[in-house]
């Protein structure tokens, strides 16, 4: 009997606190697998956000430090500049990245900081109970858009990937999703490419991952995975939004 | 090719995502409840599992180990 | 050399590896100095951040990986940094923050003031914490205190604030640097350098268990008690036979000193206490001085902030008067002399 799949080495054997069907734990696992496969455990530094996934450090067996809400990209900038040999990634939520942290994200990208930002877009503020996020879809119900998000008072969903792609400092920007095995594999390749871009000192990389949040969307896990494909991907198209690295796929 | 998987019943939170994606539908939901109150996924021993590991790829709890051969 | 640049040069000589700044008068010369001199040094980094808030978080990042890091700004910018400073204090991370204070509140004025005393000495951000606050009053002290700030920050694993003001920053004075820039930049132990051959390390402050956060507070305050015991510094001037003691810091102390010399010339027994650490405050010294001097005059460039620390220290064993000019207006020495003389005779100290 050959083992085809088992618990990744750098994922601590601790049950996740995430809700059933949540995408965070899947993304944590992808990161853990990559850290092992790309052999960067000795120099990878992670920054979890303020949000459900702040407890990423309970699961990822690497050096990590918490950033203030929205400041992940700035903290990552300080870390990378002071310790260039490290592989620094900032794991941020949608509000963390595109609401409170907009300036930090835009300017880290604009400076072409050699960091990888992994942004989990679940269209709500999860930890605080499902409020509207900058990426909440129009007419989507949240606890702060009880009548559905109305563009007149709450604006439109923010497409951070496209925004960042316009900046010359950003080198690799891709949007993926945790809603099917194929997309999960693509997400892993995207994060791998992000790390590779950083290792090759090419500049700023952003990987956005659409992620299910069943509890706050008031759906079953299976329905939430389907909702991403049916609804979210219409507003947030998947795929490589920018890749000026010259090499098509990470070797 | 015969595949085989082991599900950690205690880790599983019964989200049933693996059921929907298993191409050979060799998974079902156990009628028993685990310590956290979830009814975990159950592997059909007599199913046609090929060890493709799709279930492990989608499992949010990293509760599945896959064997082949 | 101007005060602002002196801070920059002293920081480089103290092994400062990263500086993150943002333009704001009256401290721009410091940001410009670092742009010109730090960026080109091997292994060093200068970044003009997109905001003071981003800058303090970059300092956080650099400090997390063990580098000596600094940022500077002036009053409104320092307000933006308070969240970051609270995180630095909570994570027990060293950092040096320079505030060349200007008139406030609001956008205020760009002239020298001392109205950020409370913000500096009472933690400034959310939560129970303090930062060490040094108060230079000359370009030489700006340089010396910058070096001391880096050492104190590393020694106690805490952010250290230098509270200067616009005038000190712009003023040109001779300055002597007593240290050479280190060849190899210091990397603090216990930093995050990648879990190579050791278990992974986490630097964080969030905890779902309040008891953890309580324990953090207890440990921070045990450290603050130690700092209070070890690191209080001040200067006294003609206090031995003084019947009236002026308490002032920074630029206000220099002005007061001029006034006191004139007062002494006309026979008034006046002295001065100049705290050079605003936190920890020299309360002990104030009590000691109060044994034979009953009249104190606190002179500040604000509406009266340090006066509260003097009153707290005296515990009623001395009378405290106040004279202040807020908003960036800087008194002339003879103005302070008039206040001293009037008070001296009002209280009948000449008898």
XYZ file of C-alpha atoms in Angstrom:
671
model
C 0.000 0.000 0.000
C 1.554 3.285 -1.125
C 0.566 6.387 0.754
C -0.812 8.817 -1.753
C -1.808 11.558 0.575
C -1.086 12.311 4.201
C -0.893 15.101 6.757
C 1.690 17.707 5.608
C 4.863 17.838 7.668
C 4.683 21.504 8.631
C 1.038 21.485 9.610
C 0.748 20.961 13.337
C -1.421 17.980 14.294
C -4.019 20.176 15.963
C -7.739 20.215 15.134
C -8.762 23.377 13.296
C -11.010 25.848 15.077
C -12.546 26.817 11.748
C -16.214 26.214 10.962
C -17.142 23.104 8.954
C -16.416 23.673 5.264
C -14.249 26.761 5.808
C -11.611 27.502 3.170
C -8.927 28.794 5.533
C -7.797 25.386 6.690
C -7.511 24.205 3.106
C -5.270 27.168 2.287
C -3.186 26.594 5.423
C -2.638 23.030 4.246
C -1.579 24.178 0.792
C 0.957 26.541 2.357
C 2.248 23.798 4.637
C 2.644 21.420 1.696
C 4.516 24.056 -0.311
C 6.843 24.923 2.542
C 7.869 21.285 2.607
C 8.023 20.791 -1.166
C 9.909 24.052 -1.825
C 12.188 23.366 1.123
C 11.878 26.871 2.594
C 10.945 25.900 6.159
C 14.186 27.301 7.541
C 13.620 30.812 6.228
C 9.892 31.285 5.746
C 8.150 33.902 7.922
C 4.387 34.227 7.965
C 2.085 37.035 9.045
C -1.496 36.119 9.927
C -4.120 38.888 9.877
C -6.648 40.010 12.401
C -9.485 37.671 11.521
C -10.501 34.020 11.762
C -7.125 33.004 10.417
C -5.142 34.908 13.044
C -4.726 31.477 14.618
C -2.788 30.292 11.563
C 0.220 30.198 13.862
C -1.453 27.443 15.847
C -1.398 25.338 12.717
C 1.577 26.358 10.592
C 4.799 25.158 12.198
C 6.884 28.146 11.080
C 8.006 31.480 12.553
C 5.044 33.835 12.522
C 4.102 37.243 13.891
C 0.733 38.940 14.111
C 0.188 42.220 12.289
C -2.256 44.869 13.320
C -5.462 44.754 11.273
C -4.700 45.768 7.720
C -0.981 46.325 8.266
C 0.274 42.955 7.019
C 1.880 44.370 3.878
C 3.699 47.073 5.870
C 4.942 44.612 8.490
C 6.033 42.276 5.702
C 7.896 45.167 4.082
C 9.815 45.820 7.291
C 10.598 42.151 7.758
C 11.773 41.562 4.190
C 13.850 44.714 3.988
C 15.591 43.939 7.267
C 16.005 40.230 6.483
C 16.079 39.781 2.690
C 17.037 36.092 2.803
C 13.679 35.282 4.412
C 10.635 34.226 2.423
C 7.945 36.495 3.823
C 4.262 36.010 3.165
C 1.361 37.966 4.543
C -1.888 36.055 4.888
C -4.708 38.563 4.857
C -8.484 38.689 4.743
C -10.502 40.718 2.226
C -11.222 43.556 4.666
C -7.654 43.363 5.940
C -6.352 43.790 2.392
C -8.913 45.984 0.620
C -10.549 48.033 3.346
C -8.395 49.090 6.290
C -5.170 47.905 4.631
C -5.740 49.352 1.170
C -2.942 51.892 1.379
C -0.455 49.398 2.801
C -1.282 46.841 0.093
C -1.214 49.305 -2.792
C 2.068 50.869 -1.721
C 3.839 47.618 -0.921
C 2.891 46.499 -4.436
C 3.914 49.834 -5.884
C 7.341 49.582 -4.284
C 7.628 46.096 -5.768
C 8.344 44.668 -2.326
C 9.661 41.146 -2.669
C 6.882 39.644 -0.596
C 3.973 37.304 -1.292
C 0.525 38.378 -0.170
C -2.041 35.608 0.064
C -5.476 37.170 0.375
C -8.457 35.062 1.380
C -11.621 36.576 -0.034
C -14.753 35.242 1.666
C -16.841 38.342 0.986
C -17.498 38.994 4.697
C -15.729 39.814 7.937
C -15.794 36.298 9.317
C -14.376 36.490 12.838
C -16.597 39.372 13.855
C -19.740 37.609 12.767
C -20.343 38.247 9.074
C -20.391 41.957 8.410
C -20.078 43.441 4.939
C -16.577 43.363 3.477
C -15.214 45.425 0.570
C -15.720 42.290 -1.538
C -19.333 41.653 -0.505
C -21.371 41.207 -3.681
C -24.159 43.612 -4.594
C -27.451 42.565 -3.000
C -25.596 40.078 -0.801
C -27.022 39.770 2.703
C -24.618 40.392 5.604
C -25.221 41.502 9.153
C -24.468 45.092 8.114
C -26.276 44.913 4.795
C -29.491 43.290 6.062
C -31.351 44.492 2.951
C -28.589 43.368 0.618
C -25.557 45.435 -0.299
C -26.748 48.645 -1.957
C -24.108 50.312 -4.101
C -25.510 53.764 -3.305
C -24.644 53.475 0.362
C -22.032 50.705 0.446
C -20.283 50.896 -2.882
C -19.256 48.080 -5.153
C -17.181 44.955 -4.608
C -13.480 45.917 -4.674
C -11.326 43.977 -7.154
C -7.980 44.203 -5.390
C -6.159 41.956 -7.864
C -7.023 44.172 -10.811
C -6.151 47.269 -8.755
C -2.753 45.889 -7.792
C -2.063 44.597 -11.307
C -2.066 48.172 -12.615
C 0.966 49.017 -10.441
C 4.306 48.413 -12.105
C 5.796 47.035 -8.898
C 3.483 44.044 -8.943
C 4.850 41.166 -10.956
C 2.496 38.242 -10.425
C -1.203 38.502 -9.533
C -3.604 35.567 -9.702
C -7.081 34.882 -8.367
C -8.003 31.347 -7.480
C -10.726 29.698 -5.426
C -11.329 26.966 -2.890
C -14.496 25.576 -4.429
C -13.414 22.444 -6.304
C -10.457 20.021 -6.346
C -9.203 21.486 -9.623
C -9.302 25.061 -8.338
C -7.646 24.027 -5.082
C -4.776 22.533 -7.076
C -4.594 25.761 -9.115
C -4.524 27.761 -5.891
C -1.567 25.708 -4.710
C 0.285 26.304 -7.960
C -0.501 30.022 -7.701
C 0.885 30.263 -4.168
C 3.913 28.254 -5.288
C 4.406 30.737 -8.140
C 4.090 33.574 -5.649
C 6.813 32.092 -3.447
C 8.947 31.417 -6.520
C 8.600 35.016 -7.716
C 9.787 36.135 -4.286
C 12.674 33.698 -4.268
C 13.742 34.996 -7.680
C 13.572 38.569 -6.340
C 11.259 39.616 -9.158
C 8.904 41.792 -7.114
C 5.485 41.820 -5.508
C 3.134 38.866 -5.831
C -0.517 38.675 -4.799
C -2.584 35.518 -4.783
C -6.264 35.981 -3.992
C -8.234 32.915 -2.988
C -12.030 32.965 -3.014
C -12.938 31.014 0.081
C -16.233 29.661 1.450
C -17.666 30.983 4.728
C -20.727 28.786 5.249
C -21.714 30.041 8.694
C -21.777 33.704 7.779
C -23.314 33.121 4.366
C -26.029 31.126 6.108
C -25.452 28.168 3.787
C -24.396 24.566 4.178
C -20.714 23.934 3.407
C -21.572 22.272 0.093
C -23.879 25.127 -0.915
C -21.196 27.691 -0.023
C -18.627 25.950 -2.230
C -21.196 26.023 -5.074
C -22.073 29.674 -4.397
C -18.491 30.688 -5.100
C -18.600 29.097 -8.508
C -22.122 30.293 -9.347
C -22.010 33.838 -7.957
C -18.611 35.008 -6.762
C -16.636 34.022 -9.823
C -18.974 36.156 -11.947
C -17.793 39.235 -10.042
C -14.303 37.961 -9.241
C -13.104 36.119 -12.376
C -10.443 33.515 -11.705
C -7.139 33.266 -13.516
C -3.775 34.924 -13.862
C -4.428 38.647 -13.860
C -0.832 39.627 -14.272
C 2.362 37.724 -14.856
C 5.359 39.680 -16.002
C 7.847 37.144 -14.779
C 8.516 35.804 -18.268
C 8.442 32.208 -17.121
C 4.920 30.821 -17.590
C 4.823 28.278 -14.726
C 6.946 27.950 -11.697
C 9.603 25.348 -12.242
C -6.388 -0.240 -9.123
C -7.721 -0.437 -5.608
C -7.671 2.637 -3.384
C -8.260 2.931 0.328
C -8.715 5.890 2.662
C -8.676 6.427 6.402
C -10.902 9.158 7.829
C -10.148 10.535 11.295
C -13.736 10.514 12.576
C -12.930 12.874 15.409
C -11.400 15.553 13.177
C -14.207 15.397 10.604
C -16.879 18.088 11.059
C -19.396 16.483 8.738
C -19.229 19.226 6.097
C -19.907 16.590 3.410
C -17.803 18.393 0.796
C -15.862 15.208 0.142
C -19.099 13.351 -0.620
C -20.017 15.770 -3.386
C -16.655 15.560 -5.137
C -15.854 11.856 -4.835
C -16.034 10.581 -8.440
C -16.824 7.050 -7.300
C -19.255 8.123 -4.549
C -17.613 5.753 -2.114
C -18.298 8.033 0.838
C -21.340 8.321 3.038
C -22.301 9.956 6.325
C -22.034 7.897 9.475
C -25.154 7.667 11.611
C -22.965 7.829 14.713
C -21.891 11.207 16.154
C -18.299 12.066 17.120
C -17.214 13.727 20.355
C -17.738 17.219 18.932
C -21.266 16.354 17.888
C -20.641 16.071 14.152
C -21.657 13.029 12.122
C -18.450 12.257 10.245
C -17.941 10.959 6.712
C -17.619 7.204 6.286
C -15.584 5.279 3.719
C -17.450 2.540 1.840
C -15.048 -0.346 2.129
C -16.773 -2.121 -0.758
C -16.825 1.006 -2.962
C -14.761 1.564 -6.136
C -12.246 3.922 -4.586
C -9.228 4.395 -6.891
C -7.171 6.387 -4.415
C -7.451 9.543 -6.532
C -7.220 11.632 -3.282
C -9.800 14.188 -4.396
C -11.459 13.762 -1.008
C -8.206 14.590 0.766
C -7.603 17.585 -1.493
C -10.946 19.133 -0.603
C -11.121 18.100 3.055
C -10.950 21.272 5.182
C -9.933 19.308 8.260
C -7.040 17.350 6.717
C -8.794 14.329 8.202
C -8.234 11.926 5.295
C -5.237 9.782 4.442
C -5.213 8.064 1.068
C -3.533 4.795 0.096
C -3.270 3.095 -3.273
C -2.016 -0.214 -4.608
C 24.779 70.396 12.505
C 21.031 70.813 12.794
C 19.239 68.825 15.458
C 17.266 66.642 13.102
C 20.345 65.557 11.148
C 22.242 64.932 14.377
C 19.588 62.377 15.334
C 20.064 60.689 11.955
C 23.833 60.511 12.257
C 23.626 59.253 15.841
C 21.132 56.578 14.822
C 23.416 55.328 12.043
C 26.305 55.198 14.500
C 24.083 53.244 16.910
C 23.671 50.529 14.291
C 20.217 51.539 13.110
C 19.508 49.234 10.176
C 16.098 50.476 9.049
C 14.449 53.885 9.011
C 10.884 54.400 7.793
C 9.741 57.999 7.535
C 7.138 60.310 6.140
C 7.334 64.017 5.440
C 6.044 66.353 8.143
C 7.420 69.687 9.288
C 9.400 70.305 11.538
C 11.329 66.990 11.289
C 11.907 66.677 7.540
C 15.660 67.142 7.780
C 15.850 63.832 9.690
C 13.952 61.940 7.005
C 16.107 63.599 4.349
C 19.301 62.803 6.249
C 18.396 59.134 6.445
C 17.463 59.099 2.758
C 20.904 60.442 1.925
C 23.029 58.526 4.433
C 21.300 55.351 5.640
C 19.954 53.936 2.392
C 23.372 53.544 0.821
C 24.908 51.666 3.770
C 25.323 47.913 3.300
C 22.370 46.004 4.631
C 20.506 49.159 5.627
C 17.119 50.322 4.459
C 15.485 53.715 4.037
C 11.855 53.818 2.974
C 9.566 56.799 2.737
C 6.325 55.067 3.654
C 2.857 55.948 2.413
C 1.848 57.133 5.879
C 3.230 57.425 9.411
C 0.958 54.543 10.271
C 2.536 52.303 7.626
C 5.970 53.483 8.772
C 5.506 52.341 12.386
C 4.282 48.965 11.145
C 7.383 48.636 8.995
C 9.401 49.363 12.121
C 7.410 46.551 13.775
C 8.358 44.177 10.958
C 12.038 45.108 11.038
C 12.140 44.781 14.819
C 10.447 41.373 14.663
C 13.384 40.032 12.624
C 15.854 41.523 15.090
C 16.955 44.715 13.380
C 17.461 48.098 15.042
C 14.675 50.201 13.521
C 13.554 53.810 13.851
C 10.860 56.147 12.669
C 10.257 59.827 13.245
C 7.465 62.303 12.838
C 5.805 65.258 14.515
C 2.667 65.400 16.653
C -0.089 64.607 14.090
C 2.069 61.832 12.628
C 2.854 60.479 16.083
C -0.867 60.236 16.760
C -1.115 57.993 13.682
C 1.581 55.747 15.104
C -0.059 55.086 18.448
C -1.687 51.782 17.431
C 1.661 50.495 16.190
C 3.458 51.618 19.352
C 0.927 49.745 21.460
C 1.650 46.580 19.437
C 5.405 47.100 19.819
C 5.047 47.477 23.576
C 2.778 44.438 23.827
C 5.084 42.255 21.721
C 8.047 43.447 23.812
C 9.792 44.678 20.700
C 12.494 47.380 20.745
C 12.096 50.415 18.485
C 12.998 54.114 18.529
C 10.347 56.703 17.730
C 11.243 60.399 17.449
C 8.613 63.104 17.942
C 9.728 66.629 17.077
C 6.648 68.100 18.720
C 4.749 70.972 17.112
C 1.833 73.147 18.121
C -1.453 71.275 18.512
C -4.155 70.104 18.710
C -5.326 69.446 15.173
C -3.011 70.426 12.368
C -1.857 73.086 14.810
C 1.278 75.018 13.922
C 4.694 73.954 12.754
C 6.428 75.799 15.581
C 7.980 74.188 18.640
C 5.689 72.961 21.435
C 5.520 70.389 24.201
C 1.831 69.563 24.036
C 2.430 65.844 23.384
C 3.741 65.217 26.925
C 0.694 63.218 28.043
C 0.565 61.245 24.806
C 4.241 60.378 25.212
C 4.347 59.561 28.905
C 0.994 57.830 29.333
C 1.550 55.132 26.713
C -0.387 57.025 24.046
C -2.162 54.074 22.442
C -4.664 51.512 23.705
C -3.924 49.312 26.713
C -1.804 49.512 29.850
C 1.745 50.179 28.777
C 4.388 52.868 28.960
C 7.216 53.843 26.724
C 10.501 55.261 27.941
C 10.534 58.948 26.991
C 13.775 60.893 26.681
C 13.726 64.718 26.592
C 16.810 66.306 25.039
C 17.321 70.065 25.129
C 20.351 70.525 22.887
C 21.694 69.153 19.609
C 24.396 67.301 21.542
C 21.718 65.682 23.690
C 19.664 64.816 20.595
C 22.652 62.797 19.423
C 23.504 61.264 22.816
C 19.884 60.454 23.659
C 19.348 58.783 20.266
C 22.198 56.394 21.037
C 20.854 55.838 24.524
C 17.354 55.233 23.121
C 18.568 52.324 20.977
C 20.437 50.809 23.924
C 17.471 51.201 26.283
C 15.097 49.746 23.679
C 17.212 46.626 23.290
C 17.952 46.365 27.013
C 14.310 46.416 28.061
C 12.685 45.122 24.839
C 10.441 48.122 24.603
C 9.760 51.064 22.285
C 11.574 54.252 23.319
C 10.336 57.720 22.435
C 12.477 60.806 21.992
C 10.383 63.905 22.659
C 12.054 66.847 20.983
C 10.401 69.856 19.391
C 10.501 71.871 16.232
C 13.064 74.350 17.527
C 15.523 71.708 18.693
C 15.197 70.036 15.322
C 15.947 73.157 13.311
C 18.613 74.607 15.630
C 22.266 74.399 14.528
C 24.834 73.638 17.247
C 28.220 71.912 17.391
C 27.865 68.214 18.150
C 30.361 65.485 18.886
C 29.631 61.846 18.058
C 31.195 59.432 20.526
C 30.514 56.222 18.601
C 31.465 54.790 15.223
C 28.876 53.033 13.056
C 29.261 49.266 13.580
C 30.624 47.237 10.676
C 28.301 44.311 11.400
C 24.720 45.326 12.099
C 23.389 43.913 15.396
C 20.705 41.229 15.157
C 18.759 40.780 18.370
C 18.390 37.268 19.776
C 14.900 35.890 20.085
C 13.886 37.429 16.775
C 12.142 35.607 13.958
C 14.884 34.352 11.639
C 13.196 31.176 10.385
C 12.765 27.996 12.426
C 16.149 26.565 11.426
C 17.132 23.810 13.816
C 14.753 25.071 16.482
C 11.002 24.973 17.110
C 8.996 27.629 15.302
C 8.534 30.874 17.209
C 5.496 33.112 17.420
C 5.480 36.822 18.276
C 1.926 37.780 18.980
C -0.334 39.365 21.541
C -3.848 38.138 20.779
C -5.088 35.499 23.139
C -8.570 34.112 23.609
C -7.705 33.587 27.263
C -7.756 36.886 29.208
C -5.431 35.385 31.797
C -2.652 35.289 29.185
C -3.103 38.965 28.468
C -3.260 39.709 32.186
C 0.047 37.926 32.669
C 1.514 40.015 29.832
C 0.441 43.170 31.678
C 1.941 41.980 34.965
C 5.230 41.162 33.244
C 5.345 44.503 31.422
C 4.774 46.378 34.673
C 7.395 44.385 36.551
C 9.750 45.603 33.844
C 8.495 49.178 34.207
C 9.241 49.081 37.953
C 12.783 48.051 37.096
C 13.074 50.886 34.571
C 11.776 53.349 37.159
C 14.447 52.185 39.572
C 17.332 52.154 37.096
C 16.844 54.674 34.301
C 15.585 57.977 35.768
C 17.860 60.851 34.692
C 17.622 64.607 35.216
C 19.771 67.731 35.572
C 19.640 70.094 38.518
C 20.829 73.728 38.341
C 21.549 75.865 41.452
C 19.002 74.017 43.575
C 20.991 73.710 46.832
C 19.962 77.081 48.298
C 16.965 77.616 46.037
C 13.759 79.018 47.571
C 11.938 78.561 44.252
C 12.613 75.709 41.812
C 11.562 75.872 38.200
C 10.706 72.464 36.682
C 11.029 72.411 32.898
C 12.256 70.090 30.141
C 13.558 70.344 26.589
C 13.641 73.758 24.967
C 11.582 75.257 27.818
C 14.360 74.334 30.240
C 16.938 76.228 28.164
C 14.746 79.305 28.189
C 14.146 78.968 31.943
C 17.893 78.588 32.574
C 18.500 81.973 30.934
C 15.825 83.532 33.127
C 17.207 81.870 36.278
C 20.707 83.205 35.639
C 19.282 86.730 35.403
C 17.187 86.152 38.532
C 20.269 84.951 40.416
C 22.115 88.075 39.232
C 19.488 90.173 40.998
C 19.773 88.106 44.165
C 16.789 85.800 43.782
C 17.522 82.246 45.036
C 16.028 80.305 42.140
C 17.067 76.885 40.837
C 15.878 74.393 38.240
C 15.121 70.715 37.915
C 15.256 69.460 34.294
C 13.985 65.907 33.795
C 15.773 64.242 30.880
C 13.617 61.123 31.208
C 9.966 62.152 31.193
C 8.984 58.571 31.755
C 10.208 57.333 34.192
C 9.615 60.747 35.823
C 12.089 61.842 38.547
C 9.410 61.866 41.256
C 11.912 60.816 43.928
C 14.122 63.820 43.165
C 11.150 66.198 43.338
C 10.247 64.857 46.799
C 13.859 65.224 47.896
C 14.007 68.852 46.681
C 10.736 69.568 48.476
C 12.395 68.887 51.834
C 13.936 72.382 51.802
C 12.215 74.160 48.922
C 8.482 74.718 49.202
C 7.797 76.683 46.012
C 7.839 75.142 42.553
C 7.131 76.772 39.192
C 6.442 74.455 36.251
C 7.129 76.071 32.880
C 6.022 74.240 29.746
C 5.151 75.030 26.144
C 1.607 73.675 26.591
C -1.441 74.183 28.809
C 0.057 72.281 31.720
C 0.822 68.555 31.473
C 4.079 67.779 33.261
C 2.738 69.850 36.175
C 0.524 66.901 37.059
C 3.538 64.636 37.486
C 5.178 67.267 39.699
C 2.038 67.556 41.835
C 1.760 63.776 42.057
C 5.381 63.568 43.168
C 5.017 66.310 45.795
C 1.941 64.770 47.379
C 1.028 68.203 48.676
C 4.396 68.774 50.364
C 5.079 71.838 48.189
C 3.197 74.520 46.315
C 3.216 74.333 42.516
C 2.546 77.253 40.187
C 2.325 76.982 36.416
C 3.289 79.143 33.470
C 2.755 77.869 29.926
C 2.553 79.062 26.327
C 0.700 76.591 24.066
C 0.184 76.357 20.323
C 3.792 76.773 19.246
C 4.424 80.174 20.848
C 7.834 80.119 22.495
C 8.433 82.473 25.435
C 11.527 84.625 25.636
C 13.754 84.274 28.723
C 12.857 87.707 30.125
C 9.188 86.807 29.930
C 9.902 83.824 32.178
C 12.083 86.060 34.345
C 9.103 88.359 34.951
C 6.962 85.392 35.984
C 9.689 84.111 38.336
C 10.222 87.553 39.915
C 6.488 88.203 40.408
C 5.968 84.762 41.958
C 9.093 85.171 44.133
C 7.756 88.376 45.709
C 4.126 87.226 45.831
C 5.218 84.257 47.957
C 7.442 86.556 50.083
C 10.520 84.464 49.381
C 12.777 87.477 49.629
C 12.281 87.610 53.419
